PDB file of C-alpha atoms in Angstrom:
ATOM      1  CA  LEU A   1     -77.959 -57.295  50.686  1.00 85.00           C
ATOM      2  CA  GLU A   2     -79.176 -55.089  48.509  1.00 90.00           C
ATOM      3  CA  ALA A   3     -78.056 -52.154  50.536  1.00 90.00           C
ATOM      4  CA  GLU A   4     -74.454 -54.158  50.685  1.00 91.00           C
ATOM      5  CA  GLU A   5     -74.565 -54.127  47.205  1.00 91.00           C
ATOM      6  CA  LYS A   6     -75.542 -50.682  46.853  1.00 94.00           C
ATOM      7  CA  ALA A   7     -72.755 -49.715  49.160  1.00 95.00           C
ATOM      8  CA  ARG A   8     -70.274 -52.064  47.252  1.00 93.00           C
ATOM      9  CA  LEU A   9     -71.176 -50.439  43.972  1.00 95.00           C
ATOM     10  CA  GLU A  10     -70.684 -46.643  45.338  1.00 94.00           C
ATOM     11  CA  GLU A  11     -67.476 -47.749  46.619  1.00 95.00           C
ATOM     12  CA  GLU A  12     -66.482 -49.452  43.428  1.00 95.00           C
ATOM     13  CA  GLU A  13     -67.763 -45.961  41.615  1.00 95.00           C
ATOM     14  CA  ARG A  14     -66.233 -44.016  44.095  1.00 96.00           C
ATOM     15  CA  GLN A  15     -62.754 -45.955  43.509  1.00 96.00           C
ATOM     16  CA  ARG A  16     -63.436 -45.894  39.641  1.00 96.00           C
ATOM     17  CA  LEU A  17     -63.512 -41.854  40.087  1.00 97.00           C
ATOM     18  CA  GLU A  18     -60.735 -41.656  42.030  1.00 96.00           C
ATOM     19  CA  ALA A  19     -59.005 -43.858  39.697  1.00 97.00           C
ATOM     20  CA  GLU A  20     -59.921 -41.658  36.747  1.00 96.00           C
ATOM     21  CA  GLU A  21     -59.595 -38.289  38.856  1.00 96.00           C
ATOM     22  CA  LYS A  22     -55.907 -39.785  39.716  1.00 97.00           C
ATOM     23  CA  ALA A  23     -55.266 -40.920  36.090  1.00 97.00           C
ATOM     24  CA  ARG A  24     -56.491 -37.361  34.773  1.00 97.00           C
ATOM     25  CA  LEU A  25     -54.301 -35.622  37.664  1.00 97.00           C
ATOM     26  CA  GLU A  26     -51.408 -38.156  36.142  1.00 97.00           C
ATOM     27  CA  ALA A  27     -52.246 -37.356  32.593  1.00 97.00           C
ATOM     28  CA  GLU A  28     -52.258 -33.884  33.222  1.00 97.00           C
ATOM     29  CA  GLU A  29     -49.130 -33.556  35.310  1.00 97.00           C
ATOM     30  CA  LYS A  30     -47.566 -35.606  32.581  1.00 97.00           C
ATOM     31  CA  ALA A  31     -48.871 -33.401  30.045  1.00 98.00           C
ATOM     32  CA  ARG A  32     -47.597 -30.440  31.955  1.00 97.00           C
ATOM     33  CA  LEU A  33     -44.121 -31.774  32.621  1.00 98.00           C
ATOM     34  CA  GLU A  34     -43.900 -32.683  28.561  1.00 98.00           C
ATOM     35  CA  GLU A  35     -44.989 -29.044  28.042  1.00 98.00           C
ATOM     36  CA  GLU A  36     -42.197 -27.812  30.289  1.00 98.00           C
ATOM     37  CA  GLU A  37     -39.847 -30.208  28.466  1.00 98.00           C
ATOM     38  CA  ARG A  38     -40.676 -28.933  25.168  1.00 98.00           C
ATOM     39  CA  LEU A  39     -40.948 -25.335  26.290  1.00 98.00           C
ATOM     40  CA  ARG A  40     -37.434 -25.874  27.893  1.00 98.00           C
ATOM     41  CA  ILE A  41     -35.951 -27.916  24.705  1.00 98.00           C
ATOM     42  CA  GLU A  42     -37.303 -24.728  22.696  1.00 98.00           C
ATOM     43  CA  ALA A  43     -35.821 -22.306  24.906  1.00 98.00           C
ATOM     44  CA  GLU A  44     -32.404 -23.984  24.706  1.00 98.00           C
ATOM     45  CA  GLU A  45     -32.600 -24.316  21.027  1.00 98.00           C
ATOM     46  CA  LYS A  46     -33.533 -20.480  20.757  1.00 98.00           C
ATOM     47  CA  ALA A  47     -30.757 -19.640  23.090  1.00 98.00           C
ATOM     48  CA  ARG A  48     -28.468 -21.858  21.053  1.00 98.00           C
ATOM     49  CA  ILE A  49     -29.561 -20.339  17.685  1.00 98.00           C
ATOM     50  CA  GLU A  50     -29.194 -16.758  19.211  1.00 98.00           C
ATOM     51  CA  GLU A  51     -25.726 -17.496  20.316  1.00 98.00           C
ATOM     52  CA  GLU A  52     -24.821 -18.928  17.137  1.00 98.00           C
ATOM     53  CA  GLU A  53     -26.320 -16.029  15.355  1.00 98.00           C
ATOM     54  CA  ARG A  54     -24.227 -13.623  17.680  1.00 98.00           C
ATOM     55  CA  LEU A  55     -21.194 -15.533  17.048  1.00 98.00           C
ATOM     56  CA  ARG A  56     -21.858 -15.716  13.599  1.00 98.00           C
ATOM     57  CA  LEU A  57     -22.311 -11.729  13.563  1.00 98.00           C
ATOM     58  CA  GLU A  58     -19.268 -11.178  15.906  1.00 98.00           C
ATOM     59  CA  ALA A  59     -17.309 -13.239  13.392  1.00 98.00           C
ATOM     60  CA  GLU A  60     -18.526 -11.115  10.371  1.00 98.00           C
ATOM     61  CA  GLU A  61     -17.572  -8.102  12.080  1.00 98.00           C
ATOM     62  CA  LYS A  62     -14.023  -9.179  12.848  1.00 98.00           C
ATOM     63  CA  ALA A  63     -13.664 -10.466   9.286  1.00 98.00           C
ATOM     64  CA  ARG A  64     -14.998  -6.946   8.011  1.00 98.00           C
ATOM     65  CA  LEU A  65     -12.753  -5.186  10.376  1.00 98.00           C
ATOM     66  CA  GLU A  66      -9.692  -7.493   9.202  1.00 98.00           C
ATOM     67  CA  GLU A  67     -10.583  -6.669   5.717  1.00 98.00           C
ATOM     68  CA  GLU A  68     -10.622  -3.065   6.340  1.00 98.00           C
ATOM     69  CA  GLU A  69      -7.430  -3.362   8.302  1.00 98.00           C
ATOM     70  CA  ARG A  70      -5.889  -5.390   5.345  1.00 98.00           C
ATOM     71  CA  GLN A  71      -7.357  -2.724   2.588  1.00 98.00           C
ATOM     72  CA  ARG A  72      -5.990   0.191   4.777  1.00 98.00           C
ATOM     73  CA  LEU A  73      -2.558  -1.563   4.950  1.00 98.00           C
ATOM     74  CA  GLU A  74      -2.433  -2.146   1.120  1.00 98.00           C
ATOM     75  CA  ALA A  75      -3.371   1.235   0.724  1.00 98.00           C
ATOM     76  CA  GLU A  76      -0.414   2.605   2.910  1.00 98.00           C
ATOM     77  CA  GLU A  77       1.952   0.319   1.096  1.00 98.00           C
ATOM     78  CA  LYS A  78       0.946   1.785  -2.275  1.00 98.00           C
ATOM     79  CA  ALA A  79       0.818   4.971  -1.165  1.00 98.00           C
ATOM     80  CA  ARG A  80       4.428   4.649   0.472  1.00 98.00           C
ATOM     81  CA  LEU A  81       5.659   2.891  -2.890  1.00 98.00           C
ATOM     82  CA  GLU A  82       4.083   5.533  -5.156  1.00 98.00           C
ATOM     83  CA  ALA A  83       5.879   8.007  -3.151  1.00 98.00           C
ATOM     84  CA  GLU A  84       9.383   6.041  -3.229  1.00 98.00           C
ATOM     85  CA  GLU A  85       8.786   5.726  -7.023  1.00 98.00           C
ATOM     86  CA  LYS A  86       7.967   9.276  -7.499  1.00 98.00           C
ATOM     87  CA  ALA A  87      11.018  10.376  -5.116  1.00 98.00           C
ATOM     88  CA  ARG A  88      13.230   7.928  -7.211  1.00 98.00           C
ATOM     89  CA  LEU A  89      11.861   9.613 -10.547  1.00 98.00           C
ATOM     90  CA  GLU A  90      12.476  13.029  -9.077  1.00 98.00           C
ATOM     91  CA  GLU A  91      16.269  12.234  -8.028  1.00 98.00           C
ATOM     92  CA  GLU A  92      16.825  10.682 -11.313  1.00 98.00           C
ATOM     93  CA  GLU A  93      15.657  13.804 -13.083  1.00 98.00           C
ATOM     94  CA  ARG A  94      17.555  16.033 -10.735  1.00 98.00           C
ATOM     95  CA  LEU A  95      20.901  13.730 -11.594  1.00 98.00           C
ATOM     96  CA  ARG A  96      20.014  13.771 -15.188  1.00 98.00           C
ATOM     97  CA  LEU A  97      19.707  17.504 -15.205  1.00 98.00           C
ATOM     98  CA  GLU A  98      22.896  17.805 -13.203  1.00 98.00           C
ATOM     99  CA  ALA A  99      24.912  15.539 -15.532  1.00 98.00           C
ATOM    100  CA  GLU A 100      23.547  17.739 -18.392  1.00 98.00           C
ATOM    101  CA  GLU A 101      24.667  20.974 -16.668  1.00 98.00           C
ATOM    102  CA  LYS A 102      27.967  19.441 -15.809  1.00 98.00           C
ATOM    103  CA  ALA A 103      28.276  18.519 -19.460  1.00 98.00           C
ATOM    104  CA  ARG A 104      27.278  21.930 -20.812  1.00 97.00           C
ATOM    105  CA  LEU A 105      29.839  23.650 -18.482  1.00 98.00           C
ATOM    106  CA  GLU A 106      32.563  20.998 -19.113  1.00 97.00           C
ATOM    107  CA  GLU A 107      32.012  21.666 -23.214  1.00 97.00           C
ATOM    108  CA  GLU A 108      31.556  25.566 -22.505  1.00 97.00           C
ATOM    109  CA  GLU A 109      35.172  24.996 -20.703  1.00 97.00           C
ATOM    110  CA  ARG A 110      36.353  22.841 -23.527  1.00 97.00           C
ATOM    111  CA  LEU A 111      35.408  25.170 -26.136  1.00 97.00           C
ATOM    112  CA  ARG A 112      36.711  28.213 -24.064  1.00 96.00           C
ATOM    113  CA  ILE A 113      40.127  26.497 -23.878  1.00 97.00           C
ATOM    114  CA  GLU A 114      40.167  25.663 -27.349  1.00 95.00           C
ATOM    115  CA  ALA A 115      39.500  29.154 -28.220  1.00 95.00           C
ATOM    116  CA  GLU A 116      41.949  30.462 -25.804  1.00 95.00           C
ATOM    117  CA  GLU A 117      44.764  27.887 -27.651  1.00 95.00           C
ATOM    118  CA  LYS A 118      43.451  28.941 -31.028  1.00 95.00           C
ATOM    119  CA  ALA A 119      43.972  32.420 -29.915  1.00 92.00           C
ATOM    120  CA  ARG A 120      47.304  31.897 -28.383  1.00 93.00           C
ATOM    121  CA  ILE A 121      48.379  29.993 -31.478  1.00 94.00           C
ATOM    122  CA  GLU A 122      47.157  32.538 -33.839  1.00 92.00           C
ATOM    123  CA  GLY A 123      48.676  35.182 -31.540  1.00 88.00           C
ATOM    124  CA  ARG A 124      52.072  33.162 -31.886  1.00 90.00           C
ATOM    125  CA  ARG A 125      51.627  32.891 -35.730  1.00 89.00           C
ATOM    126  CA  GLU A 126      50.964  36.338 -35.890  1.00 88.00           C
ATOM    127  CA  ALA A 127      53.774  37.406 -33.713  1.00 84.00           C
ATOM    128  CA  GLU A 128      56.204  35.020 -35.991  1.00 86.00           C
ATOM    129  CA  THR A 129      54.703  36.409 -38.816  1.00 87.00           C
ATOM    130  CA  ARG A 130      55.694  40.120 -37.628  1.00 81.00           C
ATOM    131  CA  SER A 131      58.803  38.665 -36.561  1.00 81.00           C
ATOM    132  CA  ARG A 132      59.676  37.425 -40.074  1.00 80.00           C
ATOM    133  CA  ARG A 133      58.519  40.575 -41.508  1.00 79.00           C
ATOM    134  CA  SER A 134      60.405  42.687 -39.220  1.00 75.00           C
ATOM    135  CA  ARG A 135      63.583  40.450 -40.105  1.00 76.00           C
ATOM    136  CA  THR A 136      62.927  40.476 -43.799  1.00 75.00           C
ATOM    137  CA  GLU A 137      62.893  44.361 -43.721  1.00 75.00           C
ATOM    138  CA  GLU A 138      65.784  44.559 -41.562  1.00 70.00           C
ATOM    139  CA  VAL A 139      67.381  42.493 -44.131  1.00 66.00           C
ATOM    140  CA  ARG A 140      66.097  44.042 -46.908  1.00 68.00           C
ATOM    141  CA  GLY A 141      67.172  47.238 -45.278  1.00 69.00           C
ATOM    142  CA  ARG A 142      70.588  46.186 -44.635  1.00 65.00           C
ATOM    143  CA  THR A 143      70.929  44.689 -48.091  1.00 64.00           C
ATOM    144  CA  THR A 144      69.578  48.384 -49.459  1.00 63.00           C
ATOM    145  CA  ALA A 145      72.345  49.672 -47.311  1.00 61.00           C
ATOM    146  CA  LYS A 146      75.010  47.583 -48.641  1.00 63.00           C
ATOM    147  CA  ARG A 147      73.724  48.052 -52.100  1.00 62.00           C
ATOM    148  CA  GLY A 148      73.653  51.702 -51.488  1.00 61.00           C
ATOM    149  CA  ARG A 149      77.328  51.582 -50.228  1.00 61.00           C
ATOM    150  CA  ARG A 150      78.385  49.461 -52.878  1.00 59.00           C
ATOM    151  CA  THR A 151      76.939  52.117 -55.281  1.00 61.00           C
ATOM    152  CA  ASP A 152      78.751  54.855 -53.267  1.00 59.00           C
ATOM    153  CA  SER A 153      82.217  53.010 -53.793  1.00 57.00           C
TER     154      SER A 153
END
C-alpha cells in the first residue's frame, strides 16, 4: 500500500511537473507569439511611418519644384513684359523723334517757301518800282522834249 501510495504520489508529481512544463512551454509559446506580433506591428508601424515620411518628402519636393517653376515662369513673364514695355517706349521715342524731325523739316520748308514768296513779292515790287521809275523818266523825258519843242517854236 505504501508503495502504491508512493507510486501514485510520484505519478501525480510527474503529471504535475508535466502539466507545469506544458504550461510553461505554452506560456513561452504565447509570449513568443505575442512578441512576434508586437514586433510585426512595430515593423508595420515603422514601415507606415517611413512610407508617410517618403510621401511627405516627395510631396515637399514636388511642391518645391512647382514653386521654382512658377517663379521661373513669373520671372520670364516679367522679363517679357519689361522687354515689351522697353520696346514700346523705344518705339514711342522713335516716333516722337520722327515727328519732331518731320515738323522741323515742314517748318524749314514753310519758312523757305515764305522766304521765296517774300523774295518774289519783293522782286515784283522792285520791278514795278523800276518800271514806274522808267515810265516816269520816260514821261519826264517826253515832257521835257515837248517843253523843249515848245520853247523852240
